[in-house]
Amino acid sequence: MYERILVPTDGSNVAEVAVDHAVDIAEKYGAEVHALFVADVDAVAYGLGTEQVDRIQQGNFSGMTDLREDAEEATGYVKEQAEARGLTVVERHAGGRPHDMIADYAEDHDIDLVVMGSHGRSGVRRALLGSVTERTLRSTHVPVLVVDYVAGDD
């Protein structure tokens, strides 16, 4: 049923809970796990020049140490959890509008299931879904499992 599972991650606690669910499902089905970190260019563009924004959109975070470290840490967690269970992992860092990048990645890589957190690093638990999660649900035809984080809310 599931051959390729996508886990968009920003490294937040709720994303890590989603990783646990994704890896568990992948193990049951012998699926490949795809870890995707998307730098939101709309959020970072204000303090950067056009050249830096272009590099981010291409997934090139060189010269942006904090962003590169965040991306590597977030997808590295997915890789660590999945490889511990003998699963194949594909890591990808990208820049753009997160919901568009997630939907495009899912379509381009024949993803069977997207597993993502209900909200990201917004710092506040919301009654409604996070904007990236909500927009992803509207942007893709791939099934999306939304995982919530309750204990110790961000």
mmCIF file with all atom_site columns, N, CA and C in Angstrom, residues 37-91:
data_model
loop_
_atom_site.group_PDB
_atom_site.id
_atom_site.type_symbol
_atom_site.label_atom_id
_atom_site.label_alt_id
_atom_site.label_comp_id
_atom_site.label_asym_id
_atom_site.label_entity_id
_atom_site.label_seq_id
_atom_site.pdbx_PDB_ins_code
_atom_site.Cartn_x
_atom_site.Cartn_y
_atom_site.Cartn_z
_atom_site.occupancy
_atom_site.B_iso_or_equiv
_atom_site.pdbx_formal_charge
_atom_site.auth_seq_id
_atom_site.auth_comp_id
_atom_site.auth_asym_id
_atom_site.auth_atom_id
_atom_site.pdbx_PDB_model_num
ATOM 1   N N  . PHE A 1 37 ? 13.010 19.151 4.187  1.00 0.00 ? 37 PHE A N  1
ATOM 2   C CA . PHE A 1 37 ? 13.071 20.407 4.926  1.00 0.00 ? 37 PHE A CA 1
ATOM 3   C C  . PHE A 1 37 ? 12.900 21.523 3.912  1.00 0.00 ? 37 PHE A C  1
ATOM 4   N N  . VAL A 1 38 ? 11.931 22.398 4.137  1.00 0.00 ? 38 VAL A N  1
ATOM 5   C CA . VAL A 1 38 ? 11.699 23.512 3.230  1.00 0.00 ? 38 VAL A CA 1
ATOM 6   C C  . VAL A 1 38 ? 11.919 24.829 3.971  1.00 0.00 ? 38 VAL A C  1
ATOM 7   N N  . ALA A 1 39 ? 12.863 25.629 3.480  1.00 0.00 ? 39 ALA A N  1
ATOM 8   C CA . ALA A 1 39 ? 13.055 26.973 4.006  1.00 0.00 ? 39 ALA A CA 1
ATOM 9   C C  . ALA A 1 39 ? 12.006 27.862 3.347  1.00 0.00 ? 39 ALA A C  1
ATOM 10  N N  . ASP A 1 40 ? 11.177 28.475 4.148  1.00 0.00 ? 40 ASP A N  1
ATOM 11  C CA . ASP A 1 40 ? 10.097 29.326 3.646  1.00 0.00 ? 40 ASP A CA 1
ATOM 12  C C  . ASP A 1 40 ? 10.689 30.642 3.157  1.00 0.00 ? 40 ASP A C  1
ATOM 13  N N  . VAL A 1 41 ? 10.803 30.798 1.850  1.00 0.00 ? 41 VAL A N  1
ATOM 14  C CA . VAL A 1 41 ? 11.421 32.011 1.302  1.00 0.00 ? 41 VAL A CA 1
ATOM 15  C C  . VAL A 1 41 ? 10.605 33.263 1.618  1.00 0.00 ? 41 VAL A C  1
ATOM 16  N N  . ASP A 1 42 ? 9.309  33.118 1.781  1.00 0.00 ? 42 ASP A N  1
ATOM 17  C CA . ASP A 1 42 ? 8.505  34.286 2.136  1.00 0.00 ? 42 ASP A CA 1
ATOM 18  C C  . ASP A 1 42 ? 8.871  34.780 3.537  1.00 0.00 ? 42 ASP A C  1
ATOM 19  N N  . ALA A 1 43 ? 9.225  33.865 4.417  1.00 0.00 ? 43 ALA A N  1
ATOM 20  C CA . ALA A 1 43 ? 9.552  34.229 5.792  1.00 0.00 ? 43 ALA A CA 1
ATOM 21  C C  . ALA A 1 43 ? 10.973 34.778 5.923  1.00 0.00 ? 43 ALA A C  1
ATOM 22  N N  . VAL A 1 44 ? 11.899 34.309 5.089  1.00 0.00 ? 44 VAL A N  1
ATOM 23  C CA . VAL A 1 44 ? 13.294 34.734 5.227  1.00 0.00 ? 44 VAL A CA 1
ATOM 24  C C  . VAL A 1 44 ? 13.698 35.815 4.236  1.00 0.00 ? 44 VAL A C  1
ATOM 25  N N  . ALA A 1 45 ? 12.884 36.092 3.240  1.00 0.00 ? 45 ALA A N  1
ATOM 26  C CA . ALA A 1 45 ? 13.263 36.999 2.161  1.00 0.00 ? 45 ALA A CA 1
ATOM 27  C C  . ALA A 1 45 ? 13.488 38.445 2.610  1.00 0.00 ? 45 ALA A C  1
ATOM 28  N N  . TYR A 1 46 ? 12.822 38.870 3.664  1.00 0.00 ? 46 TYR A N  1
ATOM 29  C CA . TYR A 1 46 ? 12.914 40.270 4.064  1.00 0.00 ? 46 TYR A CA 1
ATOM 30  C C  . TYR A 1 46 ? 14.331 40.705 4.424  1.00 0.00 ? 46 TYR A C  1
ATOM 31  N N  . GLY A 1 47 ? 15.098 39.853 5.044  1.00 0.00 ? 47 GLY A N  1
ATOM 32  C CA . GLY A 1 47 ? 16.437 40.224 5.464  1.00 0.00 ? 47 GLY A CA 1
ATOM 33  C C  . GLY A 1 47 ? 17.528 39.783 4.511  1.00 0.00 ? 47 GLY A C  1
ATOM 34  N N  . LEU A 1 48 ? 17.168 39.216 3.381  1.00 0.00 ? 48 LEU A N  1
ATOM 35  C CA . LEU A 1 48 ? 18.164 38.681 2.457  1.00 0.00 ? 48 LEU A CA 1
ATOM 36  C C  . LEU A 1 48 ? 18.105 39.376 1.108  1.00 0.00 ? 48 LEU A C  1
ATOM 37  N N  . GLY A 1 49 ? 19.200 39.294 0.397  1.00 0.00 ? 49 GLY A N  1
ATOM 38  C CA . GLY A 1 49 ? 19.243 39.824 -0.958 1.00 0.00 ? 49 GLY A CA 1
ATOM 39  C C  . GLY A 1 49 ? 18.668 38.819 -1.941 1.00 0.00 ? 49 GLY A C  1
ATOM 40  N N  . THR A 1 50 ? 18.439 39.279 -3.158 1.00 0.00 ? 50 THR A N  1
ATOM 41  C CA . THR A 1 50 ? 17.853 38.455 -4.209 1.00 0.00 ? 50 THR A CA 1
ATOM 42  C C  . THR A 1 50 ? 18.703 37.212 -4.484 1.00 0.00 ? 50 THR A C  1
ATOM 43  N N  . GLU A 1 51 ? 20.014 37.374 -4.497 1.00 0.00 ? 51 GLU A N  1
ATOM 44  C CA . GLU A 1 51 ? 20.905 36.241 -4.780 1.00 0.00 ? 51 GLU A CA 1
ATOM 45  C C  . GLU A 1 51 ? 20.766 35.149 -3.718 1.00 0.00 ? 51 GLU A C  1
ATOM 46  N N  . GLN A 1 52 ? 20.683 35.556 -2.456 1.00 0.00 ? 52 GLN A N  1
ATOM 47  C CA . GLN A 1 52 ? 20.532 34.573 -1.381 1.00 0.00 ? 52 GLN A CA 1
ATOM 48  C C  . GLN A 1 52 ? 19.183 33.876 -1.462 1.00 0.00 ? 52 GLN A C  1
ATOM 49  N N  . VAL A 1 53 ? 18.128 34.606 -1.769 1.00 0.00 ? 53 VAL A N  1
ATOM 50  C CA . VAL A 1 53 ? 16.804 34.002 -1.906 1.00 0.00 ? 53 VAL A CA 1
ATOM 51  C C  . VAL A 1 53 ? 16.812 32.997 -3.059 1.00 0.00 ? 53 VAL A C  1
ATOM 52  N N  . ASP A 1 54 ? 17.443 33.352 -4.160 1.00 0.00 ? 54 ASP A N  1
ATOM 53  C CA . ASP A 1 54 ? 17.552 32.430 -5.304 1.00 0.00 ? 54 ASP A CA 1
ATOM 54  C C  . ASP A 1 54 ? 18.279 31.151 -4.899 1.00 0.00 ? 54 ASP A C  1
ATOM 55  N N  . ARG A 1 55 ? 19.362 31.289 -4.125 1.00 0.00 ? 55 ARG A N  1
ATOM 56  C CA . ARG A 1 55 ? 20.106 30.096 -3.672 1.00 0.00 ? 55 ARG A CA 1
ATOM 57  C C  . ARG A 1 55 ? 19.235 29.218 -2.776 1.00 0.00 ? 55 ARG A C  1
ATOM 58  N N  . ILE A 1 56 ? 18.492 29.841 -1.878 1.00 0.00 ? 56 ILE A N  1
ATOM 59  C CA . ILE A 1 56 ? 17.607 29.084 -0.981 1.00 0.00 ? 56 ILE A CA 1
ATOM 60  C C  . ILE A 1 56 ? 16.566 28.334 -1.798 1.00 0.00 ? 56 ILE A C  1
ATOM 61  N N  . GLN A 1 57 ? 15.988 28.987 -2.798 1.00 0.00 ? 57 GLN A N  1
ATOM 62  C CA . GLN A 1 57 ? 14.981 28.334 -3.629 1.00 0.00 ? 57 GLN A CA 1
ATOM 63  C C  . GLN A 1 57 ? 15.546 27.116 -4.352 1.00 0.00 ? 57 GLN A C  1
ATOM 64  N N  . GLN A 1 58 ? 16.844 27.100 -4.570 1.00 0.00 ? 58 GLN A N  1
ATOM 65  C CA . GLN A 1 58 ? 17.499 25.963 -5.211 1.00 0.00 ? 58 GLN A CA 1
ATOM 66  C C  . GLN A 1 58 ? 17.967 24.930 -4.192 1.00 0.00 ? 58 GLN A C  1
ATOM 67  N N  . GLY A 1 59 ? 17.681 25.186 -2.916 1.00 0.00 ? 59 GLY A N  1
ATOM 68  C CA . GLY A 1 59 ? 18.087 24.256 -1.869 1.00 0.00 ? 59 GLY A CA 1
ATOM 69  C C  . GLY A 1 59 ? 19.548 24.384 -1.492 1.00 0.00 ? 59 GLY A C  1
ATOM 70  N N  . ASN A 1 60 ? 20.173 25.470 -1.896 1.00 0.00 ? 60 ASN A N  1
ATOM 71  C CA . ASN A 1 60 ? 21.579 25.717 -1.606 1.00 0.00 ? 60 ASN A CA 1
ATOM 72  C C  . ASN A 1 60 ? 21.663 26.673 -0.421 1.00 0.00 ? 60 ASN A C  1
ATOM 73  N N  . PHE A 1 61 ? 21.990 26.129 0.749  1.00 0.00 ? 61 PHE A N  1
ATOM 74  C CA . PHE A 1 61 ? 22.034 26.937 1.959  1.00 0.00 ? 61 PHE A CA 1
ATOM 75  C C  . PHE A 1 61 ? 23.462 27.317 2.338  1.00 0.00 ? 61 PHE A C  1
ATOM 76  N N  . SER A 1 62 ? 24.398 27.196 1.394  1.00 0.00 ? 62 SER A N  1
ATOM 77  C CA . SER A 1 62 ? 25.789 27.525 1.699  1.00 0.00 ? 62 SER A CA 1
ATOM 78  C C  . SER A 1 62 ? 25.885 29.004 2.055  1.00 0.00 ? 62 SER A C  1
ATOM 79  N N  . GLY A 1 63 ? 26.703 29.295 3.048  1.00 0.00 ? 63 GLY A N  1
ATOM 80  C CA . GLY A 1 63 ? 26.844 30.656 3.525  1.00 0.00 ? 63 GLY A CA 1
ATOM 81  C C  . GLY A 1 63 ? 25.773 31.056 4.530  1.00 0.00 ? 63 GLY A C  1
ATOM 82  N N  . MET A 1 64 ? 24.808 30.191 4.740  1.00 0.00 ? 64 MET A N  1
ATOM 83  C CA . MET A 1 64 ? 23.727 30.456 5.695  1.00 0.00 ? 64 MET A CA 1
ATOM 84  C C  . MET A 1 64 ? 23.786 29.357 6.755  1.00 0.00 ? 64 MET A C  1
ATOM 85  N N  . THR A 1 65 ? 24.755 29.461 7.612  1.00 0.00 ? 65 THR A N  1
ATOM 86  C CA . THR A 1 65 ? 25.078 28.412 8.568  1.00 0.00 ? 65 THR A CA 1
ATOM 87  C C  . THR A 1 65 ? 23.885 27.968 9.398  1.00 0.00 ? 65 THR A C  1
ATOM 88  N N  . ASP A 1 66 ? 23.146 28.896 9.973  1.00 0.00 ? 66 ASP A N  1
ATOM 89  C CA . ASP A 1 66 ? 22.011 28.530 10.831 1.00 0.00 ? 66 ASP A CA 1
ATOM 90  C C  . ASP A 1 66 ? 20.955 27.757 10.058 1.00 0.00 ? 66 ASP A C  1
ATOM 91  N N  . LEU A 1 67 ? 20.632 28.216 8.866  1.00 0.00 ? 67 LEU A N  1
ATOM 92  C CA . LEU A 1 67 ? 19.624 27.554 8.044  1.00 0.00 ? 67 LEU A CA 1
ATOM 93  C C  . LEU A 1 67 ? 20.087 26.164 7.635  1.00 0.00 ? 67 LEU A C  1
ATOM 94  N N  . ARG A 1 68 ? 21.340 26.055 7.209  1.00 0.00 ? 68 ARG A N  1
ATOM 95  C CA . ARG A 1 68 ? 21.891 24.754 6.814  1.00 0.00 ? 68 ARG A CA 1
ATOM 96  C C  . ARG A 1 68 ? 21.893 23.784 8.000  1.00 0.00 ? 68 ARG A C  1
ATOM 97  N N  . GLU A 1 69 ? 22.293 24.271 9.173  1.00 0.00 ? 69 GLU A N  1
ATOM 98  C CA . GLU A 1 69 ? 22.305 23.423 10.363 1.00 0.00 ? 69 GLU A CA 1
ATOM 99  C C  . GLU A 1 69 ? 20.903 22.975 10.749 1.00 0.00 ? 69 GLU A C  1
ATOM 100 N N  . ASP A 1 70 ? 19.937 23.887 10.670 1.00 0.00 ? 70 ASP A N  1
ATOM 101 C CA . ASP A 1 70 ? 18.549 23.527 10.970 1.00 0.00 ? 70 ASP A CA 1
ATOM 102 C C  . ASP A 1 70 ? 18.058 22.438 10.015 1.00 0.00 ? 70 ASP A C  1
ATOM 103 N N  . ALA A 1 71 ? 18.359 22.603 8.726  1.00 0.00 ? 71 ALA A N  1
ATOM 104 C CA . ALA A 1 71 ? 17.927 21.632 7.713  1.00 0.00 ? 71 ALA A CA 1
ATOM 105 C C  . ALA A 1 71 ? 18.574 20.277 7.968  1.00 0.00 ? 71 ALA A C  1
ATOM 106 N N  . GLU A 1 72 ? 19.878 20.270 8.194  1.00 0.00 ? 72 GLU A N  1
ATOM 107 C CA . GLU A 1 72 ? 20.596 19.014 8.413  1.00 0.00 ? 72 GLU A CA 1
ATOM 108 C C  . GLU A 1 72 ? 20.139 18.317 9.683  1.00 0.00 ? 72 GLU A C  1
ATOM 109 N N  . GLU A 1 73 ? 19.888 19.093 10.725 1.00 0.00 ? 73 GLU A N  1
ATOM 110 C CA . GLU A 1 73 ? 19.419 18.509 11.984 1.00 0.00 ? 73 GLU A CA 1
ATOM 111 C C  . GLU A 1 73 ? 18.019 17.913 11.820 1.00 0.00 ? 73 GLU A C  1
ATOM 112 N N  . ALA A 1 74 ? 17.139 18.635 11.140 1.00 0.00 ? 74 ALA A N  1
ATOM 113 C CA . ALA A 1 74 ? 15.754 18.180 10.971 1.00 0.00 ? 74 ALA A CA 1
ATOM 114 C C  . ALA A 1 74 ? 15.682 16.901 10.139 1.00 0.00 ? 74 ALA A C  1
ATOM 115 N N  . THR A 1 75 ? 16.318 16.891 8.983  1.00 0.00 ? 75 THR A N  1
ATOM 116 C CA . THR A 1 75 ? 16.266 15.682 8.145  1.00 0.00 ? 75 THR A CA 1
ATOM 117 C C  . THR A 1 75 ? 17.169 14.586 8.706  1.00 0.00 ? 75 THR A C  1
ATOM 118 N N  . GLY A 1 76 ? 18.215 14.988 9.412  1.00 0.00 ? 76 GLY A N  1
ATOM 119 C CA . GLY A 1 76 ? 19.096 14.003 10.042 1.00 0.00 ? 76 GLY A CA 1
ATOM 120 C C  . GLY A 1 76 ? 18.378 13.183 11.093 1.00 0.00 ? 76 GLY A C  1
ATOM 121 N N  . TYR A 1 77 ? 17.451 13.813 11.813 1.00 0.00 ? 77 TYR A N  1
ATOM 122 C CA . TYR A 1 77 ? 16.656 13.094 12.807 1.00 0.00 ? 77 TYR A CA 1
ATOM 123 C C  . TYR A 1 77 ? 15.810 12.026 12.124 1.00 0.00 ? 77 TYR A C  1
ATOM 124 N N  . VAL A 1 78 ? 15.208 12.379 11.007 1.00 0.00 ? 78 VAL A N  1
ATOM 125 C CA . VAL A 1 78 ? 14.402 11.410 10.253 1.00 0.00 ? 78 VAL A CA 1
ATOM 126 C C  . VAL A 1 78 ? 15.284 10.252 9.812  1.00 0.00 ? 78 VAL A C  1
ATOM 127 N N  . LYS A 1 79 ? 16.440 10.586 9.262  1.00 0.00 ? 79 LYS A N  1
ATOM 128 C CA . LYS A 1 79 ? 17.365 9.557  8.771  1.00 0.00 ? 79 LYS A CA 1
ATOM 129 C C  . LYS A 1 79 ? 17.791 8.619  9.903  1.00 0.00 ? 79 LYS A C  1
ATOM 130 N N  . GLU A 1 80 ? 18.133 9.193  11.023 1.00 0.00 ? 80 GLU A N  1
ATOM 131 C CA . GLU A 1 80 ? 18.567 8.393  12.183 1.00 0.00 ? 80 GLU A CA 1
ATOM 132 C C  . GLU A 1 80 ? 17.477 7.421  12.636 1.00 0.00 ? 80 GLU A C  1
ATOM 133 N N  . GLN A 1 81 ? 16.246 7.927  12.751 1.00 0.00 ? 81 GLN A N  1
ATOM 134 C CA . GLN A 1 81 ? 15.137 7.084  13.209 1.00 0.00 ? 81 GLN A CA 1
ATOM 135 C C  . GLN A 1 81 ? 14.809 5.982  12.207 1.00 0.00 ? 81 GLN A C  1
ATOM 136 N N  . ALA A 1 82 ? 14.818 6.330  10.927 1.00 0.00 ? 82 ALA A N  1
ATOM 137 C CA . ALA A 1 82 ? 14.463 5.358  9.892  1.00 0.00 ? 82 ALA A CA 1
ATOM 138 C C  . ALA A 1 82 ? 15.556 4.309  9.700  1.00 0.00 ? 82 ALA A C  1
ATOM 139 N N  . GLU A 1 83 ? 16.804 4.740  9.665  1.00 0.00 ? 83 GLU A N  1
ATOM 140 C CA . GLU A 1 83 ? 17.900 3.791  9.473  1.00 0.00 ? 83 GLU A CA 1
ATOM 141 C C  . GLU A 1 83 ? 18.033 2.838  10.651 1.00 0.00 ? 83 GLU A C  1
ATOM 142 N N  . ALA A 1 84 ? 17.646 3.290  11.843 1.00 0.00 ? 84 ALA A N  1
ATOM 143 C CA . ALA A 1 84 ? 17.683 2.422  13.021 1.00 0.00 ? 84 ALA A CA 1
ATOM 144 C C  . ALA A 1 84 ? 16.740 1.228  12.846 1.00 0.00 ? 84 ALA A C  1
ATOM 145 N N  . ARG A 1 85 ? 15.756 1.378  11.962 1.00 0.00 ? 85 ARG A N  1
ATOM 146 C CA . ARG A 1 85 ? 14.802 0.297  11.693 1.00 0.00 ? 85 ARG A CA 1
ATOM 147 C C  . ARG A 1 85 ? 15.074 -0.361 10.336 1.00 0.00 ? 85 ARG A C  1
ATOM 148 N N  . GLY A 1 86 ? 16.234 -0.064 9.772  1.00 0.00 ? 86 GLY A N  1
ATOM 149 C CA . GLY A 1 86 ? 16.638 -0.705 8.520  1.00 0.00 ? 86 GLY A CA 1
ATOM 150 C C  . GLY A 1 86 ? 15.946 -0.165 7.281  1.00 0.00 ? 86 GLY A C  1
ATOM 151 N N  . LEU A 1 87 ? 15.437 1.054  7.354  1.00 0.00 ? 87 LEU A N  1
ATOM 152 C CA . LEU A 1 87 ? 14.706 1.639  6.232  1.00 0.00 ? 87 LEU A CA 1
ATOM 153 C C  . LEU A 1 87 ? 15.618 2.518  5.370  1.00 0.00 ? 87 LEU A C  1
ATOM 154 N N  . THR A 1 88 ? 15.280 2.628  4.105  1.00 0.00 ? 88 THR A N  1
ATOM 155 C CA . THR A 1 88 ? 15.982 3.502  3.181  1.00 0.00 ? 88 THR A CA 1
ATOM 156 C C  . THR A 1 88 ? 15.442 4.914  3.341  1.00 0.00 ? 88 THR A C  1
ATOM 157 N N  . VAL A 1 89 ? 16.351 5.892  3.354  1.00 0.00 ? 89 VAL A N  1
ATOM 158 C CA . VAL A 1 89 ? 15.961 7.280  3.571  1.00 0.00 ? 89 VAL A CA 1
ATOM 159 C C  . VAL A 1 89 ? 16.524 8.164  2.461  1.00 0.00 ? 89 VAL A C  1
ATOM 160 N N  . VAL A 1 90 ? 15.700 9.097  2.003  1.00 0.00 ? 90 VAL A N  1
ATOM 161 C CA . VAL A 1 90 ? 16.115 10.120 1.050  1.00 0.00 ? 90 VAL A CA 1
ATOM 162 C C  . VAL A 1 90 ? 15.944 11.462 1.751  1.00 0.00 ? 90 VAL A C  1
ATOM 163 N N  . GLU A 1 91 ? 17.032 12.239 1.824  1.00 0.00 ? 91 GLU A N  1
ATOM 164 C CA . GLU A 1 91 ? 16.967 13.560 2.451  1.00 0.00 ? 91 GLU A CA 1
ATOM 165 C C  . GLU A 1 91 ? 16.974 14.632 1.370  1.00 0.00 ? 91 GLU A C  1
#
